[in-house]
mmCIF file of C-alpha atoms and ligand atoms in Angstrom:
data_model
loop_
_atom_site.group_PDB
_atom_site.id
_atom_site.type_symbol
_atom_site.label_atom_id
_atom_site.label_comp_id
_atom_site.label_asym_id
_atom_site.label_seq_id
_atom_site.Cartn_x
_atom_site.Cartn_y
_atom_site.Cartn_z
ATOM 1 C CA MET E 1 0.000 0.000 0.000
ATOM 2 C CA ASN E 2 2.887 2.293 0.779
ATOM 3 C CA LYS E 3 4.402 2.394 -2.652
ATOM 4 C CA LYS E 4 6.662 5.296 -3.573
ATOM 5 C CA ARG E 5 5.534 7.529 -6.381
ATOM 6 C CA VAL E 6 7.233 7.656 -9.754
ATOM 7 C CA LEU E 7 6.592 10.372 -12.310
ATOM 8 C CA SER E 8 7.936 10.569 -15.810
ATOM 9 C CA CYS E 9 6.947 12.292 -19.028
ATOM 10 C CA ILE E 10 7.642 12.094 -22.716
ATOM 11 C CA GLN E 11 7.217 14.664 -25.457
ATOM 12 C CA PRO E 12 4.785 13.809 -28.250
ATOM 13 C CA THR E 13 7.413 13.950 -30.967
ATOM 14 C CA GLY E 14 5.848 11.405 -33.312
ATOM 15 C CA GLU E 15 6.295 7.664 -33.406
ATOM 16 C CA ILE E 16 8.132 5.858 -30.621
ATOM 17 C CA HIS E 17 11.421 4.415 -31.856
ATOM 18 C CA LEU E 18 13.578 1.679 -30.396
ATOM 19 C CA GLY E 19 15.854 4.247 -28.769
ATOM 20 C CA ASN E 20 12.845 5.592 -26.808
ATOM 21 C CA TYR E 21 11.601 2.098 -26.102
ATOM 22 C CA PHE E 22 14.799 0.612 -24.715
ATOM 23 C CA GLY E 23 15.916 3.910 -23.188
ATOM 24 C CA ALA E 24 12.698 4.738 -21.324
ATOM 25 C CA VAL E 25 9.350 3.171 -22.177
ATOM 26 C CA LYS E 26 10.336 -0.437 -21.463
ATOM 27 C CA ASN E 27 11.482 0.650 -18.034
ATOM 28 C CA TRP E 28 8.236 2.574 -17.414
ATOM 29 C CA VAL E 29 6.306 -0.585 -18.188
ATOM 30 C CA GLY E 30 8.535 -2.724 -15.987
ATOM 31 C CA ILE E 31 8.168 -0.692 -12.783
ATOM 32 C CA GLN E 32 4.365 -0.423 -12.752
ATOM 33 C CA ASP E 33 3.962 -3.028 -10.002
ATOM 34 C CA THR E 34 6.770 -1.717 -7.822
ATOM 35 C CA TYR E 35 5.759 1.941 -7.753
ATOM 36 C CA ASN E 36 2.744 4.152 -7.906
ATOM 37 C CA CYS E 37 3.365 5.400 -11.418
ATOM 38 C CA VAL E 38 2.150 8.562 -13.087
ATOM 39 C CA TYR E 39 3.133 9.077 -16.717
ATOM 40 C CA GLY E 40 2.524 12.114 -18.877
ATOM 41 C CA VAL E 41 2.556 13.086 -22.519
ATOM 42 C CA VAL E 42 3.846 16.632 -22.339
ATOM 43 C CA ASP E 43 2.293 18.532 -25.226
ATOM 44 C CA LEU E 44 2.908 21.919 -23.583
ATOM 45 C CA HIS E 45 6.638 21.255 -23.626
ATOM 46 C CA ALA E 46 6.416 20.466 -27.329
ATOM 47 C CA MET E 47 5.190 24.037 -27.917
ATOM 48 C CA THR E 48 8.571 25.461 -26.937
ATOM 49 C CA MET E 49 10.091 24.637 -30.329
ATOM 50 C CA PRO E 50 8.558 25.453 -33.731
ATOM 51 C CA TYR E 51 5.620 23.123 -34.325
ATOM 52 C CA ASN E 52 2.428 22.627 -36.260
ATOM 53 C CA PRO E 53 -0.827 22.675 -34.206
ATOM 54 C CA LYS E 54 -2.551 19.932 -36.180
ATOM 55 C CA GLU E 55 0.490 17.679 -35.924
ATOM 56 C CA LEU E 56 0.806 18.368 -32.205
ATOM 57 C CA ARG E 57 -2.750 17.192 -31.553
ATOM 58 C CA GLU E 58 -2.247 14.086 -33.677
ATOM 59 C CA ASN E 59 1.140 13.268 -32.201
ATOM 60 C CA THR E 60 -0.185 13.636 -28.658
ATOM 61 C CA MET E 61 -2.983 11.114 -29.167
ATOM 62 C CA ARG E 62 -0.631 8.877 -31.090
ATOM 63 C CA MET E 63 1.869 8.903 -28.226
ATOM 64 C CA VAL E 64 -0.903 7.949 -25.793
ATOM 65 C CA MET E 65 -1.905 5.013 -27.976
ATOM 66 C CA GLU E 66 1.666 3.901 -28.526
ATOM 67 C CA LEU E 67 2.418 3.998 -24.802
ATOM 68 C CA LEU E 68 -0.657 1.875 -24.134
ATOM 69 C CA ALA E 69 0.351 -0.478 -26.947
ATOM 70 C CA CYS E 70 3.859 -0.836 -25.476
ATOM 71 C CA GLY E 71 2.391 -1.955 -22.170
ATOM 72 C CA ILE E 72 1.524 1.048 -20.007
ATOM 73 C CA ASP E 73 -1.378 -0.464 -18.103
ATOM 74 C CA PRO E 74 -4.222 1.980 -17.354
ATOM 75 C CA GLU E 75 -5.343 -0.283 -14.490
ATOM 76 C CA LYS E 76 -2.010 0.193 -12.758
ATOM 77 C CA SER E 77 -0.703 3.595 -13.786
ATOM 78 C CA VAL E 78 -2.067 7.053 -14.428
ATOM 79 C CA LEU E 79 -1.465 8.224 -17.995
ATOM 80 C CA PHE E 80 -2.276 11.871 -18.611
ATOM 81 C CA ILE E 81 -1.983 14.483 -21.341
ATOM 82 C CA GLN E 82 -0.288 17.507 -19.795
ATOM 83 C CA SER E 83 -2.615 20.132 -21.293
ATOM 84 C CA MET E 84 -5.601 18.336 -19.760
ATOM 85 C CA VAL E 85 -4.226 18.933 -16.258
ATOM 86 C CA PRO E 86 -4.042 22.745 -16.092
ATOM 87 C CA GLN E 87 -2.762 22.609 -12.515
ATOM 88 C CA HIS E 88 0.724 22.024 -13.959
ATOM 89 C CA THR E 89 0.794 25.461 -15.559
ATOM 90 C CA GLU E 90 -0.565 27.118 -12.445
ATOM 91 C CA LEU E 91 2.134 25.589 -10.297
ATOM 92 C CA SER E 92 4.711 26.446 -12.900
ATOM 93 C CA TRP E 93 3.879 30.163 -12.551
ATOM 94 C CA ILE E 94 4.398 29.928 -8.806
ATOM 95 C CA PHE E 95 7.704 28.143 -9.408
ATOM 96 C CA ASN E 96 8.726 30.792 -11.950
ATOM 97 C CA CYS E 97 8.695 33.163 -9.015
ATOM 98 C CA VAL E 98 11.119 31.049 -6.958
ATOM 99 C CA THR E 99 13.468 30.227 -9.831
ATOM 100 C CA SER E 100 16.325 32.553 -10.670
ATOM 101 C CA TYR E 101 17.088 33.893 -14.104
ATOM 102 C CA GLY E 102 20.713 32.858 -13.591
ATOM 103 C CA GLU E 103 20.057 29.190 -12.967
ATOM 104 C CA LEU E 104 17.785 28.943 -15.993
ATOM 105 C CA SER E 105 20.511 30.537 -18.142
ATOM 106 C CA ARG E 106 22.838 27.718 -17.126
ATOM 107 C CA MET E 107 20.598 24.950 -18.478
ATOM 108 C CA THR E 108 22.536 23.208 -21.225
ATOM 109 C CA GLN E 109 19.385 22.051 -23.025
ATOM 110 C CA PHE E 110 18.263 25.675 -23.321
ATOM 111 C CA LYS E 111 21.653 26.655 -24.711
ATOM 112 C CA ASP E 112 21.618 23.768 -27.210
ATOM 113 C CA LYS E 113 18.087 24.436 -28.378
ATOM 114 C CA SER E 114 18.492 28.185 -28.641
ATOM 115 C CA ASP E 115 21.757 27.700 -30.584
ATOM 116 C CA LEU E 116 19.877 25.375 -32.911
ATOM 117 C CA LEU E 117 17.113 27.931 -33.465
ATOM 118 C CA GLU E 118 19.654 30.673 -34.074
ATOM 119 C CA SER E 119 21.652 28.582 -36.530
ATOM 120 C CA LYS E 120 18.556 27.984 -38.598
ATOM 121 C CA SER E 121 18.389 31.779 -38.888
ATOM 122 C CA ASN E 122 14.735 31.773 -39.854
ATOM 123 C CA LYS E 123 11.946 33.753 -38.272
ATOM 124 C CA ASN E 124 11.646 31.450 -35.261
ATOM 125 C CA ILE E 125 12.091 33.212 -31.991
ATOM 126 C CA ILE E 126 13.772 31.832 -28.895
ATOM 127 C CA SER E 127 10.687 31.976 -26.720
ATOM 128 C CA ALA E 128 10.335 32.673 -23.019
ATOM 129 C CA GLY E 129 8.614 29.264 -22.983
ATOM 130 C CA LEU E 130 11.832 27.576 -24.084
ATOM 131 C CA PHE E 131 13.666 29.438 -21.328
ATOM 132 C CA THR E 132 11.241 28.442 -18.577
ATOM 133 C CA TYR E 133 10.738 24.899 -19.925
ATOM 134 C CA PRO E 134 12.552 23.369 -16.910
ATOM 135 C CA VAL E 135 10.225 25.214 -14.516
ATOM 136 C CA LEU E 136 7.205 23.550 -16.091
ATOM 137 C CA GLN E 137 9.081 20.267 -15.850
ATOM 138 C CA ALA E 138 9.641 20.886 -12.136
ATOM 139 C CA ALA E 139 5.901 21.483 -11.794
ATOM 140 C CA ASP E 140 5.158 18.201 -13.638
ATOM 141 C CA ILE E 141 7.237 16.372 -11.072
ATOM 142 C CA LEU E 142 6.444 18.212 -7.862
ATOM 143 C CA ILE E 143 2.705 18.552 -8.386
ATOM 144 C CA TYR E 144 2.552 14.780 -7.777
ATOM 145 C CA ASN E 145 5.173 15.034 -5.047
ATOM 146 C CA ALA E 146 7.079 12.276 -6.839
ATOM 147 C CA ASN E 147 9.808 10.373 -5.021
ATOM 148 C CA PHE E 148 11.557 9.102 -8.137
ATOM 149 C CA VAL E 149 11.900 10.225 -11.706
ATOM 150 C CA PRO E 150 13.263 7.782 -14.274
ATOM 151 C CA VAL E 151 15.331 9.988 -16.537
ATOM 152 C CA GLY E 152 18.217 9.751 -18.919
ATOM 153 C CA LYS E 153 21.520 11.568 -18.525
ATOM 154 C CA ASP E 154 20.280 14.467 -20.640
ATOM 155 C CA GLN E 155 17.615 15.311 -18.049
ATOM 156 C CA GLU E 156 19.802 15.202 -14.934
ATOM 157 C CA GLN E 157 20.334 18.938 -14.886
ATOM 158 C CA HIS E 158 16.583 19.570 -15.056
ATOM 159 C CA LEU E 159 16.002 17.183 -12.177
ATOM 160 C CA GLU E 160 18.662 18.902 -10.118
ATOM 161 C CA LEU E 161 16.926 22.215 -10.773
ATOM 162 C CA THR E 162 13.661 20.600 -9.676
ATOM 163 C CA ARG E 163 15.256 19.651 -6.357
ATOM 164 C CA ASN E 164 16.607 23.178 -5.943
ATOM 165 C CA ILE E 165 13.145 24.592 -6.557
ATOM 166 C CA ALA E 166 11.653 22.174 -4.007
ATOM 167 C CA VAL E 167 14.229 23.090 -1.368
ATOM 168 C CA ARG E 168 13.912 26.811 -1.995
ATOM 169 C CA PHE E 169 10.125 26.610 -1.847
ATOM 170 C CA ASN E 170 10.254 24.625 1.390
ATOM 171 C CA ASN E 171 12.654 27.105 2.986
ATOM 172 C CA GLN E 172 10.693 30.115 1.899
ATOM 173 C CA PHE E 173 7.112 28.957 2.492
ATOM 174 C CA GLY E 174 7.245 25.858 4.711
ATOM 175 C CA GLU E 175 8.107 22.196 4.206
ATOM 176 C CA TYR E 176 5.899 20.660 1.592
ATOM 177 C CA PHE E 177 7.775 19.067 -1.296
ATOM 178 C CA ASN E 178 9.868 15.913 -1.487
ATOM 179 C CA GLU E 179 13.227 16.154 -3.165
ATOM 180 C CA PRO E 180 12.704 13.818 -6.111
ATOM 181 C CA LEU E 181 15.575 11.517 -6.984
ATOM 182 C CA PRO E 182 16.546 10.103 -10.346
ATOM 183 C CA LEU E 183 15.674 6.450 -10.863
ATOM 184 C CA TYR E 184 18.370 4.703 -12.809
ATOM 185 C CA THR E 185 17.794 1.279 -14.222
ATOM 186 C CA GLU E 186 19.675 -0.826 -16.659
ATOM 187 C CA ILE E 187 18.969 0.488 -20.101
ATOM 188 C CA THR E 188 20.470 -0.187 -23.482
ATOM 189 C CA LYS E 189 21.549 2.870 -25.357
ATOM 190 C CA LEU E 190 20.992 2.357 -29.063
ATOM 191 C CA MET E 191 22.871 4.306 -31.672
ATOM 192 C CA SER E 192 21.760 5.566 -35.074
ATOM 193 C CA LEU E 193 21.878 2.887 -37.766
ATOM 194 C CA ALA E 194 23.280 5.238 -40.379
ATOM 195 C CA ASP E 195 25.697 7.049 -38.068
ATOM 196 C CA PRO E 196 26.460 4.796 -35.100
ATOM 197 C CA THR E 197 28.546 7.442 -33.380
ATOM 198 C CA LYS E 198 25.309 9.318 -32.617
ATOM 199 C CA LYS E 199 22.422 8.371 -30.344
ATOM 200 C CA MET E 200 19.399 6.914 -32.154
ATOM 201 C CA SER E 201 16.971 9.796 -32.661
ATOM 202 C CA LYS E 202 14.223 10.846 -34.990
ATOM 203 C CA SER E 203 15.690 14.251 -35.689
ATOM 204 C CA LEU E 204 18.619 12.697 -37.564
ATOM 205 C CA GLY E 205 16.241 11.356 -40.229
ATOM 206 C CA GLU E 206 14.380 8.241 -41.394
ATOM 207 C CA LYS E 207 17.281 5.888 -41.946
ATOM 208 C CA HIS E 208 18.763 6.550 -38.536
ATOM 209 C CA TYR E 209 16.076 5.025 -36.351
ATOM 210 C CA ILE E 210 13.732 2.046 -36.153
ATOM 211 C CA GLY E 211 10.129 2.922 -35.376
ATOM 212 C CA VAL E 212 8.504 0.461 -32.984
ATOM 213 C CA PHE E 213 5.318 0.582 -35.054
ATOM 214 C CA GLU E 214 6.786 0.798 -38.518
ATOM 215 C CA ASP E 215 6.298 -1.791 -41.228
ATOM 216 C CA PRO E 216 8.476 -4.872 -40.522
ATOM 217 C CA GLU E 217 9.877 -4.861 -44.035
ATOM 218 C CA LYS E 218 11.005 -1.293 -43.573
ATOM 219 C CA THR E 219 12.727 -2.320 -40.341
ATOM 220 C CA ARG E 220 14.490 -5.157 -42.117
ATOM 221 C CA LYS E 221 15.699 -2.862 -44.891
ATOM 222 C CA LYS E 222 16.986 -0.273 -42.464
ATOM 223 C CA ILE E 223 18.911 -2.866 -40.448
ATOM 224 C CA ARG E 224 20.303 -4.408 -43.636
ATOM 225 C CA SER E 225 21.752 -1.098 -44.699
ATOM 226 C CA ALA E 226 23.043 -0.200 -41.213
ATOM 227 C CA VAL E 227 26.628 1.060 -41.171
ATOM 228 C CA THR E 228 29.010 -1.592 -39.826
ATOM 229 C CA ASP E 229 32.675 -0.980 -40.545
ATOM 230 C CA THR E 230 33.504 2.468 -41.742
ATOM 231 C CA GLY E 231 37.023 1.443 -42.732
ATOM 232 C CA GLU E 232 38.418 3.579 -39.950
ATOM 233 C CA ASN E 233 41.012 2.124 -37.639
ATOM 234 C CA THR E 234 39.185 1.108 -34.472
ATOM 235 C CA GLU E 235 42.419 -0.148 -32.855
ATOM 236 C CA GLY E 236 41.259 -3.696 -32.446
ATOM 237 C CA LYS E 237 38.007 -2.606 -30.812
ATOM 238 C CA MET E 238 34.600 -3.467 -32.202
ATOM 239 C CA SER E 239 33.343 -0.678 -34.463
ATOM 240 C CA PRO E 240 30.342 1.269 -33.109
ATOM 241 C CA GLY E 241 28.034 0.025 -35.865
ATOM 242 C CA VAL E 242 28.783 -3.625 -35.144
ATOM 243 C CA GLU E 243 28.506 -3.051 -31.424
ATOM 244 C CA ASN E 244 25.102 -1.492 -32.036
ATOM 245 C CA LEU E 245 23.902 -4.692 -33.749
ATOM 246 C CA PHE E 246 25.078 -6.727 -30.768
ATOM 247 C CA ASN E 247 23.286 -4.335 -28.424
ATOM 248 C CA LEU E 248 20.126 -4.605 -30.458
ATOM 249 C CA LEU E 249 20.158 -8.396 -30.090
ATOM 250 C CA LYS E 250 20.873 -8.113 -26.381
ATOM 251 C CA ALA E 251 18.137 -5.518 -25.861
ATOM 252 C CA CYS E 252 15.680 -7.891 -27.543
ATOM 253 C CA GLY E 253 16.684 -10.589 -25.057
ATOM 254 C CA LYS E 254 18.519 -12.776 -27.565
ATOM 255 C CA ASN E 255 21.510 -13.474 -25.343
ATOM 256 C CA ALA E 256 22.339 -16.944 -26.632
ATOM 257 C CA GLU E 257 22.312 -15.770 -30.225
ATOM 258 C CA MET E 258 24.365 -12.766 -29.291
ATOM 259 C CA ASN E 259 26.989 -14.931 -27.627
ATOM 260 C CA SER E 260 27.258 -17.216 -30.580
ATOM 261 C CA PHE E 261 27.795 -14.245 -32.902
ATOM 262 C CA LEU E 262 30.353 -12.961 -30.436
ATOM 263 C CA ASN E 263 32.286 -16.203 -30.781
ATOM 264 C CA ASP E 264 32.192 -15.781 -34.555
ATOM 265 C CA TYR E 265 33.385 -12.226 -34.173
ATOM 266 C CA ASN E 266 36.284 -13.251 -31.976
ATOM 267 C CA ALA E 267 37.183 -16.010 -34.421
ATOM 268 C CA GLY E 268 37.090 -13.470 -37.229
ATOM 269 C CA SER E 269 34.319 -15.327 -39.036
ATOM 270 C CA LEU E 270 31.307 -13.113 -38.314
ATOM 271 C CA LYS E 271 29.238 -12.329 -41.382
ATOM 272 C CA TYR E 272 27.505 -8.986 -40.971
ATOM 273 C CA LYS E 273 24.585 -10.142 -43.060
ATOM 274 C CA ASP E 274 23.858 -12.935 -40.567
ATOM 275 C CA ILE E 275 23.860 -10.736 -37.486
ATOM 276 C CA LYS E 276 21.792 -8.130 -39.312
ATOM 277 C CA ASP E 277 19.180 -10.730 -40.275
ATOM 278 C CA ALA E 278 19.097 -12.005 -36.701
ATOM 279 C CA ALA E 279 18.741 -8.487 -35.294
ATOM 280 C CA ALA E 280 15.921 -7.708 -37.732
ATOM 281 C CA ASP E 281 14.116 -10.947 -36.798
ATOM 282 C CA ALA E 282 14.500 -10.164 -33.102
ATOM 283 C CA VAL E 283 13.144 -6.623 -33.457
ATOM 284 C CA ILE E 284 10.202 -7.689 -35.593
ATOM 285 C CA GLU E 285 9.322 -10.486 -33.165
ATOM 286 C CA LEU E 286 9.511 -8.149 -30.172
ATOM 287 C CA THR E 287 7.390 -5.419 -31.733
ATOM 288 C CA ALA E 288 4.714 -7.634 -33.342
ATOM 289 C CA PRO E 289 2.365 -7.624 -30.320
ATOM 290 C CA PHE E 290 2.838 -3.857 -29.900
ATOM 291 C CA ARG E 291 1.874 -3.262 -33.497
ATOM 292 C CA GLN E 292 -1.183 -5.439 -33.088
ATOM 293 C CA ARG E 293 -2.333 -3.633 -29.935
ATOM 294 C CA LYS E 294 -1.880 -0.261 -31.582
ATOM 295 C CA GLU E 295 -3.943 -1.437 -34.524
ATOM 296 C CA GLU E 296 -6.732 -2.430 -32.126
ATOM 297 C CA LEU E 297 -6.537 0.851 -30.223
ATOM 298 C CA SER E 298 -6.643 2.954 -33.384
ATOM 299 C CA LYS E 299 -9.834 1.179 -34.359
ATOM 300 C CA ASN E 300 -11.310 2.008 -30.968
ATOM 301 C CA ARG E 301 -10.800 5.736 -30.662
ATOM 302 C CA PRO E 302 -13.802 6.280 -28.324
ATOM 303 C CA TYR E 303 -12.249 3.852 -25.824
ATOM 304 C CA VAL E 304 -8.952 5.742 -25.896
ATOM 305 C CA GLU E 305 -10.651 9.114 -25.537
ATOM 306 C CA LYS E 306 -12.753 7.952 -22.599
ATOM 307 C CA LEU E 307 -9.701 6.498 -20.941
ATOM 308 C CA ILE E 308 -7.762 9.718 -21.373
ATOM 309 C CA ALA E 309 -10.607 11.770 -19.912
ATOM 310 C CA GLU E 310 -10.811 9.464 -16.880
ATOM 311 C CA HIS E 311 -7.083 9.567 -16.325
ATOM 312 C CA ALA E 312 -6.998 13.358 -16.660
ATOM 313 C CA LYS E 313 -9.530 13.427 -13.777
ATOM 314 C CA LYS E 314 -7.331 11.158 -11.661
ATOM 315 C CA ALA E 315 -4.296 13.312 -12.354
ATOM 316 C CA GLN E 316 -6.262 16.482 -11.595
ATOM 317 C CA ALA E 317 -7.383 15.118 -8.249
ATOM 318 C CA LEU E 318 -3.781 14.418 -7.246
ATOM 319 C CA ALA E 319 -2.613 17.774 -8.605
ATOM 320 C CA ASP E 320 -5.409 19.730 -6.893
ATOM 321 C CA GLU E 321 -4.366 18.474 -3.517
ATOM 322 C CA THR E 322 -0.846 19.821 -3.978
ATOM 323 C CA LEU E 323 -2.006 23.068 -5.518
ATOM 324 C CA GLY E 324 -4.451 23.717 -2.675
ATOM 325 C CA HIS E 325 -1.679 23.491 -0.075
ATOM 326 C CA VAL E 326 0.728 25.474 -2.184
ATOM 327 C CA LYS E 327 -1.677 28.333 -2.804
ATOM 328 C CA LYS E 328 -2.283 28.681 0.911
ATOM 329 C CA LEU E 329 1.445 28.613 1.632
ATOM 330 C CA VAL E 330 2.319 31.294 -0.910
ATOM 331 C CA GLY E 331 -0.540 33.616 0.047
ATOM 332 C CA ILE E 332 -2.887 33.475 -2.941
ATOM 333 C CA TYR E 333 -6.563 32.618 -3.315
ATOM 334 C CA GLN E 334 -8.176 29.340 -4.291
HETATM 335 N N1 LIG O 401 12.165 17.229 -20.628
HETATM 336 C C1 LIG O 401 11.827 15.839 -20.791
HETATM 337 C C2 LIG O 401 12.445 15.320 -22.088
HETATM 338 O O1 LIG O 401 12.629 16.073 -23.015
HETATM 339 C C3 LIG O 401 10.338 15.622 -20.833
HETATM 340 C C4 LIG O 401 9.693 15.960 -19.536
HETATM 341 C C5 LIG O 401 8.829 16.987 -19.285
HETATM 342 C C6 LIG O 401 9.855 15.243 -18.315
HETATM 343 N N2 LIG O 401 8.412 16.945 -17.992
HETATM 344 C C7 LIG O 401 9.011 15.897 -17.375
HETATM 345 C C8 LIG O 401 10.600 14.105 -17.958
HETATM 346 C C9 LIG O 401 8.933 15.435 -16.055
HETATM 347 C C10 LIG O 401 10.512 13.657 -16.624
HETATM 348 C C11 LIG O 401 9.691 14.319 -15.700
HETATM 349 O O2 LIG O 401 12.690 14.143 -22.183
#
């Protein structure tokens, strides 16, 4: 009964790829019995970079369905769309007033994203929303008074800021918030197929990632044309592209197969085509039930919409409790 609370969120950036799955979603699914889990699709965060409103709405619902298809269980966990729980933005304003300009300027993700916007030298502005993005993230976490936040390395700085906000709030207005800790679990970091020195990501382009819900033949083709040896001297070490294929097999739970390929590799007799075929088979086998569940969910839109409305209510109830206390503490009206 006394389970600790976990909160994590994902941006609705389009289809879930294997990098997302093995880096985050699989873990979210796996901890649903151990913790009281609350998961969010953060559409408001997606507004901080240039976007298209129609695509945002579609991608948000798609992310909900894909998370359900991957195994987020609505009987065990709360799954909300951020914009449907307006308490987050209310709390984020209050947190904006206890966050310093200086600490936000030190956020590396802000620097990276604003550099990116500047380099594109188009009409896109670097918005105040992009600057205060981590404050909204702190509100996402603290409004549920989460104990643990499963995050990747790239989000550590934001989580540290969240703890600073919690501590500062507590000192200034009275003890209320937990200091949420990162939850690290064993994850497999997958690299891009076409450039295995970079992390698998959608922004690199189609041939770099494997979509969990994409057509199996497409997956097979992409893995077949994955970069293996680039001809560069790797000083006797396995090249990143080959290592990525091994990791893919391992991530899919094919340890025996992986070990046998490893023996071939050490004997100098590994054929890349064979390990690529095996990796493609493993991925397609793993994702088949996910694809089927998504197919079913897309045919049952009313079910998904009802579920989302119910879960928004659950999230709101939790959020309201926090917000009620907070408003009293900071001296504003309910
Ligand atoms: N910033 C996170 C990312 O880009 C997404 C996010 C928003 C988040 N709010 C959160 C992650 C709260 C964990 C907890 O991945």
